[in-house]
Amino acid sequence: AAAPLLNAPGIFRRGYTPEDRFWQLALMVDVCINLRYPPAGETSAIGSSLMGVGKPVIFTAGPETSRFPEAACLRVDAGQPEEEMLADYLIWLALHREDATAIGARAAAHIRECHAPEHVAKRYWDVCTRAVQSHQGQSRFIAIHAEATPLLRPQDLRTEATTTTAQSRALRGYKHTPD
């Protein structure tokens, strides 16, 4: 239904873009419009990425975007008010460049603070530790692994290194044995 609109003057639509080109394009845009309906409960990697480089992002309001600070993004209500709210925001951003820049700066600060790999790894670590502690003796798997030396701690993570699950298992000497 939107196909004819995507061919309008001033609209540049790209399909899959290699990562290096994606970042070039991300730095060129004035605003990211990230609308989703119906919502599926997930956040947007593209929206978060553009917030991280200081771009204002307009999201569909919903539980999945509610944890972003109010002053770090803009939200439009889904349904009937969406089109008018979106148009108003786009006009306002174009007329108030300093405010758009400030929203982008707050967005980048939020992503740096709350989405940094070290922060996320620590949160995962804390959740896993609490799960093990609260289920001691209730699960053979957890009980066995709770006594083991951790294979990976948050401070062991390196943001520049990525491995596949198979590579990771091979590095740890993991061998799959069927039950």
PDB file of C-alpha atoms in Angstrom:
ATOM      1  CA  ALA A   1       0.000   0.000   0.000  1.00  0.00           C
ATOM      2  CA  ALA A   2       2.881   2.363   0.702  1.00  0.00           C
ATOM      3  CA  ALA A   3       4.814   1.484  -2.480  1.00  0.00           C
ATOM      4  CA  PRO A   4       3.569   4.501  -4.525  1.00  0.00           C
ATOM      5  CA  LEU A   5       4.492   6.872  -1.677  1.00  0.00           C
ATOM      6  CA  LEU A   6       8.020   5.479  -1.535  1.00  0.00           C
ATOM      7  CA  ASN A   7       8.670   6.688  -5.081  1.00  0.00           C
ATOM      8  CA  ALA A   8       7.833  10.308  -4.307  1.00  0.00           C
ATOM      9  CA  PRO A   9      10.446  13.021  -4.837  1.00  0.00           C
ATOM     10  CA  GLY A  10      12.757  13.354  -1.835  1.00  0.00           C
ATOM     11  CA  ILE A  11      12.187   9.775  -0.663  1.00  0.00           C
ATOM     12  CA  PHE A  12      15.222   7.525  -0.859  1.00  0.00           C
ATOM     13  CA  ARG A  13      14.474   3.916  -0.010  1.00  0.00           C
ATOM     14  CA  ARG A  14      17.246   1.421   0.474  1.00  0.00           C
ATOM     15  CA  GLY A  15      16.986  -2.306   0.966  1.00  0.00           C
ATOM     16  CA  TYR A  16      19.616  -4.238   2.871  1.00  0.00           C
ATOM     17  CA  THR A  17      22.733  -2.120   3.296  1.00  0.00           C
ATOM     18  CA  PRO A  18      26.177  -3.402   4.343  1.00  0.00           C
ATOM     19  CA  GLU A  19      27.122  -2.144   7.806  1.00  0.00           C
ATOM     20  CA  ASP A  20      29.794   0.362   6.746  1.00  0.00           C
ATOM     21  CA  ARG A  21      27.372   1.966   4.261  1.00  0.00           C
ATOM     22  CA  PHE A  22      24.577   1.889   6.855  1.00  0.00           C
ATOM     23  CA  TRP A  23      26.664   4.031   9.232  1.00  0.00           C
ATOM     24  CA  GLN A  24      27.485   6.487   6.440  1.00  0.00           C
ATOM     25  CA  LEU A  25      23.787   6.857   5.666  1.00  0.00           C
ATOM     26  CA  ALA A  26      22.857   7.045   9.351  1.00  0.00           C
ATOM     27  CA  LEU A  27      25.132  10.023   9.835  1.00  0.00           C
ATOM     28  CA  MET A  28      23.544  11.803   6.856  1.00  0.00           C
ATOM     29  CA  VAL A  29      19.912  11.760   8.002  1.00  0.00           C
ATOM     30  CA  ASP A  30      18.233  14.505  10.015  1.00  0.00           C
ATOM     31  CA  VAL A  31      15.765  12.256  11.837  1.00  0.00           C
ATOM     32  CA  CYS A  32      14.889   8.564  12.078  1.00  0.00           C
ATOM     33  CA  ILE A  33      11.202   7.679  11.772  1.00  0.00           C
ATOM     34  CA  ASN A  34      10.623   4.268  13.321  1.00  0.00           C
ATOM     35  CA  LEU A  35       6.912   3.454  13.346  1.00  0.00           C
ATOM     36  CA  ARG A  36       5.579  -0.015  14.108  1.00  0.00           C
ATOM     37  CA  TYR A  37       2.054  -1.300  14.014  1.00  0.00           C
ATOM     38  CA  PRO A  38       1.005  -3.622  15.329  1.00  0.00           C
ATOM     39  CA  PRO A  39       3.746  -3.625  17.932  1.00  0.00           C
ATOM     40  CA  ALA A  40       5.420  -6.955  18.563  1.00  0.00           C
ATOM     41  CA  GLY A  41       7.092  -6.054  21.853  1.00  0.00           C
ATOM     42  CA  GLU A  42      10.605  -5.608  20.472  1.00  0.00           C
ATOM     43  CA  THR A  43      12.740  -2.517  20.309  1.00  0.00           C
ATOM     44  CA  SER A  44      14.398  -1.390  17.106  1.00  0.00           C
ATOM     45  CA  ALA A  45      18.103  -1.886  16.477  1.00  0.00           C
ATOM     46  CA  ILE A  46      17.973   0.831  13.827  1.00  0.00           C
ATOM     47  CA  GLY A  47      16.213   3.260  16.163  1.00  0.00           C
ATOM     48  CA  SER A  48      18.672   2.540  18.978  1.00  0.00           C
ATOM     49  CA  SER A  49      21.616   2.806  16.587  1.00  0.00           C
ATOM     50  CA  LEU A  50      20.545   6.203  15.318  1.00  0.00           C
ATOM     51  CA  MET A  51      19.919   7.382  18.870  1.00  0.00           C
ATOM     52  CA  GLY A  52      23.478   6.256  19.605  1.00  0.00           C
ATOM     53  CA  VAL A  53      24.919   8.531  16.925  1.00  0.00           C
ATOM     54  CA  GLY A  54      22.906  11.492  18.176  1.00  0.00           C
ATOM     55  CA  LYS A  55      19.962  11.551  15.788  1.00  0.00           C
ATOM     56  CA  PRO A  56      16.463  12.354  17.002  1.00  0.00           C
ATOM     57  CA  VAL A  57      14.213   9.314  16.596  1.00  0.00           C
ATOM     58  CA  ILE A  58      10.436   9.269  16.327  1.00  0.00           C
ATOM     59  CA  PHE A  59       8.972   6.007  17.624  1.00  0.00           C
ATOM     60  CA  THR A  60       5.463   4.638  17.801  1.00  0.00           C
ATOM     61  CA  ALA A  61       4.468   5.030  21.463  1.00  0.00           C
ATOM     62  CA  GLY A  62       4.265   1.702  23.258  1.00  0.00           C
ATOM     63  CA  PRO A  63       5.684  -0.419  26.061  1.00  0.00           C
ATOM     64  CA  GLU A  64       8.754  -1.379  24.020  1.00  0.00           C
ATOM     65  CA  THR A  65       9.895   2.249  23.763  1.00  0.00           C
ATOM     66  CA  SER A  66       8.686   3.421  27.173  1.00  0.00           C
ATOM     67  CA  ARG A  67      12.088   2.895  28.812  1.00  0.00           C
ATOM     68  CA  PHE A  68      13.732   5.504  26.600  1.00  0.00           C
ATOM     69  CA  PRO A  69      13.836   8.816  28.480  1.00  0.00           C
ATOM     70  CA  GLU A  70      11.071  11.215  27.438  1.00  0.00           C
ATOM     71  CA  ALA A  71      13.589  13.891  26.442  1.00  0.00           C
ATOM     72  CA  ALA A  72      15.732  11.490  24.364  1.00  0.00           C
ATOM     73  CA  CYS A  73      13.206  10.651  21.628  1.00  0.00           C
ATOM     74  CA  LEU A  74       9.795  11.583  20.292  1.00  0.00           C
ATOM     75  CA  ARG A  75       6.758   9.305  20.306  1.00  0.00           C
ATOM     76  CA  VAL A  76       3.621   9.306  18.200  1.00  0.00           C
ATOM     77  CA  ASP A  77       0.410   7.532  19.067  1.00  0.00           C
ATOM     78  CA  ALA A  78      -0.565   4.711  16.719  1.00  0.00           C
ATOM     79  CA  GLY A  79      -3.798   4.961  14.803  1.00  0.00           C
ATOM     80  CA  GLN A  80      -5.731   8.059  13.850  1.00  0.00           C
ATOM     81  CA  PRO A  81      -3.498  10.712  15.509  1.00  0.00           C
ATOM     82  CA  GLU A  82      -0.287   9.220  14.069  1.00  0.00           C
ATOM     83  CA  GLU A  83      -0.138  11.100  10.770  1.00  0.00           C
ATOM     84  CA  GLU A  84      -0.852  14.526  12.268  1.00  0.00           C
ATOM     85  CA  MET A  85       1.547  13.997  15.185  1.00  0.00           C
ATOM     86  CA  LEU A  86       4.293  12.806  12.834  1.00  0.00           C
ATOM     87  CA  ALA A  87       3.829  15.816  10.518  1.00  0.00           C
ATOM     88  CA  ASP A  88       3.858  18.195  13.490  1.00  0.00           C
ATOM     89  CA  TYR A  89       7.050  16.652  14.872  1.00  0.00           C
ATOM     90  CA  LEU A  90       8.831  16.764  11.510  1.00  0.00           C
ATOM     91  CA  ILE A  91       7.922  20.415  10.973  1.00  0.00           C
ATOM     92  CA  TRP A  92       8.934  21.282  14.542  1.00  0.00           C
ATOM     93  CA  LEU A  93      12.299  19.479  14.184  1.00  0.00           C
ATOM     94  CA  ALA A  94      12.996  21.281  10.898  1.00  0.00           C
ATOM     95  CA  LEU A  95      12.194  24.674  12.427  1.00  0.00           C
ATOM     96  CA  HIS A  96      14.014  24.049  15.716  1.00  0.00           C
ATOM     97  CA  ARG A  97      17.376  22.540  14.743  1.00  0.00           C
ATOM     98  CA  GLU A  98      18.923  23.310  18.139  1.00  0.00           C
ATOM     99  CA  ASP A  99      16.189  21.334  19.893  1.00  0.00           C
ATOM    100  CA  ALA A 100      16.610  18.462  17.431  1.00  0.00           C
ATOM    101  CA  THR A 101      20.343  18.452  18.174  1.00  0.00           C
ATOM    102  CA  ALA A 102      19.651  18.484  21.926  1.00  0.00           C
ATOM    103  CA  ILE A 103      17.253  15.530  21.636  1.00  0.00           C
ATOM    104  CA  GLY A 104      19.903  13.652  19.647  1.00  0.00           C
ATOM    105  CA  ALA A 105      22.568  14.459  22.251  1.00  0.00           C
ATOM    106  CA  ARG A 106      20.354  13.169  25.076  1.00  0.00           C
ATOM    107  CA  ALA A 107      19.596  10.057  23.005  1.00  0.00           C
ATOM    108  CA  ALA A 108      23.312   9.385  22.452  1.00  0.00           C
ATOM    109  CA  ALA A 109      24.033   9.865  26.167  1.00  0.00           C
ATOM    110  CA  HIS A 110      21.272   7.394  27.073  1.00  0.00           C
ATOM    111  CA  ILE A 111      22.570   4.770  24.639  1.00  0.00           C
ATOM    112  CA  ARG A 112      26.164   5.250  25.864  1.00  0.00           C
ATOM    113  CA  GLU A 113      25.089   4.889  29.474  1.00  0.00           C
ATOM    114  CA  CYS A 114      22.499   2.130  29.299  1.00  0.00           C
ATOM    115  CA  HIS A 115      23.350   0.134  26.170  1.00  0.00           C
ATOM    116  CA  ALA A 116      27.137  -0.106  26.425  1.00  0.00           C
ATOM    117  CA  PRO A 117      28.315  -3.733  26.057  1.00  0.00           C
ATOM    118  CA  GLU A 118      29.919  -3.630  29.508  1.00  0.00           C
ATOM    119  CA  HIS A 119      26.668  -2.411  31.096  1.00  0.00           C
ATOM    120  CA  VAL A 120      24.530  -4.976  29.270  1.00  0.00           C
ATOM    121  CA  ALA A 121      26.969  -7.799  30.100  1.00  0.00           C
ATOM    122  CA  LYS A 122      26.879  -6.846  33.783  1.00  0.00           C
ATOM    123  CA  ARG A 123      23.075  -6.837  33.778  1.00  0.00           C
ATOM    124  CA  TYR A 124      22.997 -10.302  32.171  1.00  0.00           C
ATOM    125  CA  TRP A 125      25.587 -11.505  34.663  1.00  0.00           C
ATOM    126  CA  ASP A 126      23.553 -10.165  37.592  1.00  0.00           C
ATOM    127  CA  VAL A 127      20.346 -11.820  36.330  1.00  0.00           C
ATOM    128  CA  CYS A 128      22.122 -15.164  35.851  1.00  0.00           C
ATOM    129  CA  THR A 129      23.760 -14.931  39.270  1.00  0.00           C
ATOM    130  CA  ARG A 130      20.423 -14.181  40.957  1.00  0.00           C
ATOM    131  CA  ALA A 131      18.778 -17.062  39.074  1.00  0.00           C
ATOM    132  CA  VAL A 132      21.440 -19.496  40.206  1.00  0.00           C
ATOM    133  CA  GLN A 133      21.302 -18.254  43.802  1.00  0.00           C
ATOM    134  CA  SER A 134      17.511 -18.404  43.990  1.00  0.00           C
ATOM    135  CA  HIS A 135      17.289 -21.902  42.486  1.00  0.00           C
ATOM    136  CA  GLN A 136      20.101 -23.675  44.328  1.00  0.00           C
ATOM    137  CA  GLY A 137      19.200 -27.343  44.681  1.00  0.00           C
ATOM    138  CA  GLN A 138      16.081 -27.070  42.535  1.00  0.00           C
ATOM    139  CA  SER A 139      17.686 -27.876  39.210  1.00  0.00           C
ATOM    140  CA  ARG A 140      20.446 -30.346  38.472  1.00  0.00           C
ATOM    141  CA  PHE A 141      21.749 -28.173  35.624  1.00  0.00           C
ATOM    142  CA  ILE A 142      21.880 -25.003  37.706  1.00  0.00           C
ATOM    143  CA  ALA A 143      23.305 -26.806  40.746  1.00  0.00           C
ATOM    144  CA  ILE A 144      26.143 -28.338  38.716  1.00  0.00           C
ATOM    145  CA  HIS A 145      26.960 -25.081  36.983  1.00  0.00           C
ATOM    146  CA  ALA A 146      26.602 -22.952  40.110  1.00  0.00           C
ATOM    147  CA  GLU A 147      29.563 -24.768  41.622  1.00  0.00           C
ATOM    148  CA  ALA A 148      31.726 -24.432  38.523  1.00  0.00           C
ATOM    149  CA  THR A 149      34.151 -21.630  37.815  1.00  0.00           C
ATOM    150  CA  PRO A 150      32.464 -19.113  35.517  1.00  0.00           C
ATOM    151  CA  LEU A 151      33.500 -19.546  31.893  1.00  0.00           C
ATOM    152  CA  LEU A 152      32.879 -15.916  31.108  1.00  0.00           C
ATOM    153  CA  ARG A 153      32.649 -12.874  33.339  1.00  0.00           C
ATOM    154  CA  PRO A 154      31.583  -9.369  32.249  1.00  0.00           C
ATOM    155  CA  GLN A 155      35.143  -8.086  32.512  1.00  0.00           C
ATOM    156  CA  ASP A 156      36.263 -10.834  30.086  1.00  0.00           C
ATOM    157  CA  LEU A 157      34.105  -9.441  27.277  1.00  0.00           C
ATOM    158  CA  ARG A 158      35.853  -7.577  24.503  1.00  0.00           C
ATOM    159  CA  THR A 159      33.673  -5.367  22.361  1.00  0.00           C
ATOM    160  CA  GLU A 160      35.942  -5.725  19.343  1.00  0.00           C
ATOM    161  CA  ALA A 161      35.887  -9.529  19.359  1.00  0.00           C
ATOM    162  CA  THR A 162      32.904 -11.553  18.264  1.00  0.00           C
ATOM    163  CA  THR A 163      32.690 -15.295  17.931  1.00  0.00           C
ATOM    164  CA  THR A 164      30.025 -17.641  16.754  1.00  0.00           C
ATOM    165  CA  THR A 165      28.461 -20.102  19.161  1.00  0.00           C
ATOM    166  CA  ALA A 166      30.458 -22.910  17.536  1.00  0.00           C
ATOM    167  CA  GLN A 167      33.729 -20.969  17.877  1.00  0.00           C
ATOM    168  CA  SER A 168      32.925 -20.115  21.474  1.00  0.00           C
ATOM    169  CA  ARG A 169      32.176 -23.738  22.320  1.00  0.00           C
ATOM    170  CA  ALA A 170      35.338 -24.905  20.587  1.00  0.00           C
ATOM    171  CA  LEU A 171      37.422 -22.395  22.555  1.00  0.00           C
ATOM    172  CA  ARG A 172      35.959 -23.715  25.812  1.00  0.00           C
ATOM    173  CA  GLY A 173      36.444 -27.363  24.821  1.00  0.00           C
ATOM    174  CA  TYR A 174      32.703 -27.999  24.591  1.00  0.00           C
ATOM    175  CA  LYS A 175      31.735 -31.328  23.119  1.00  0.00           C
ATOM    176  CA  HIS A 176      28.129 -32.134  22.327  1.00  0.00           C
ATOM    177  CA  THR A 177      27.063 -35.527  23.598  1.00  0.00           C
ATOM    178  CA  PRO A 178      23.520 -36.684  22.814  1.00  0.00           C
ATOM    179  CA  ASP A 179      21.411 -37.833  25.781  1.00  0.00           C
TER     180      ASP A 179
END
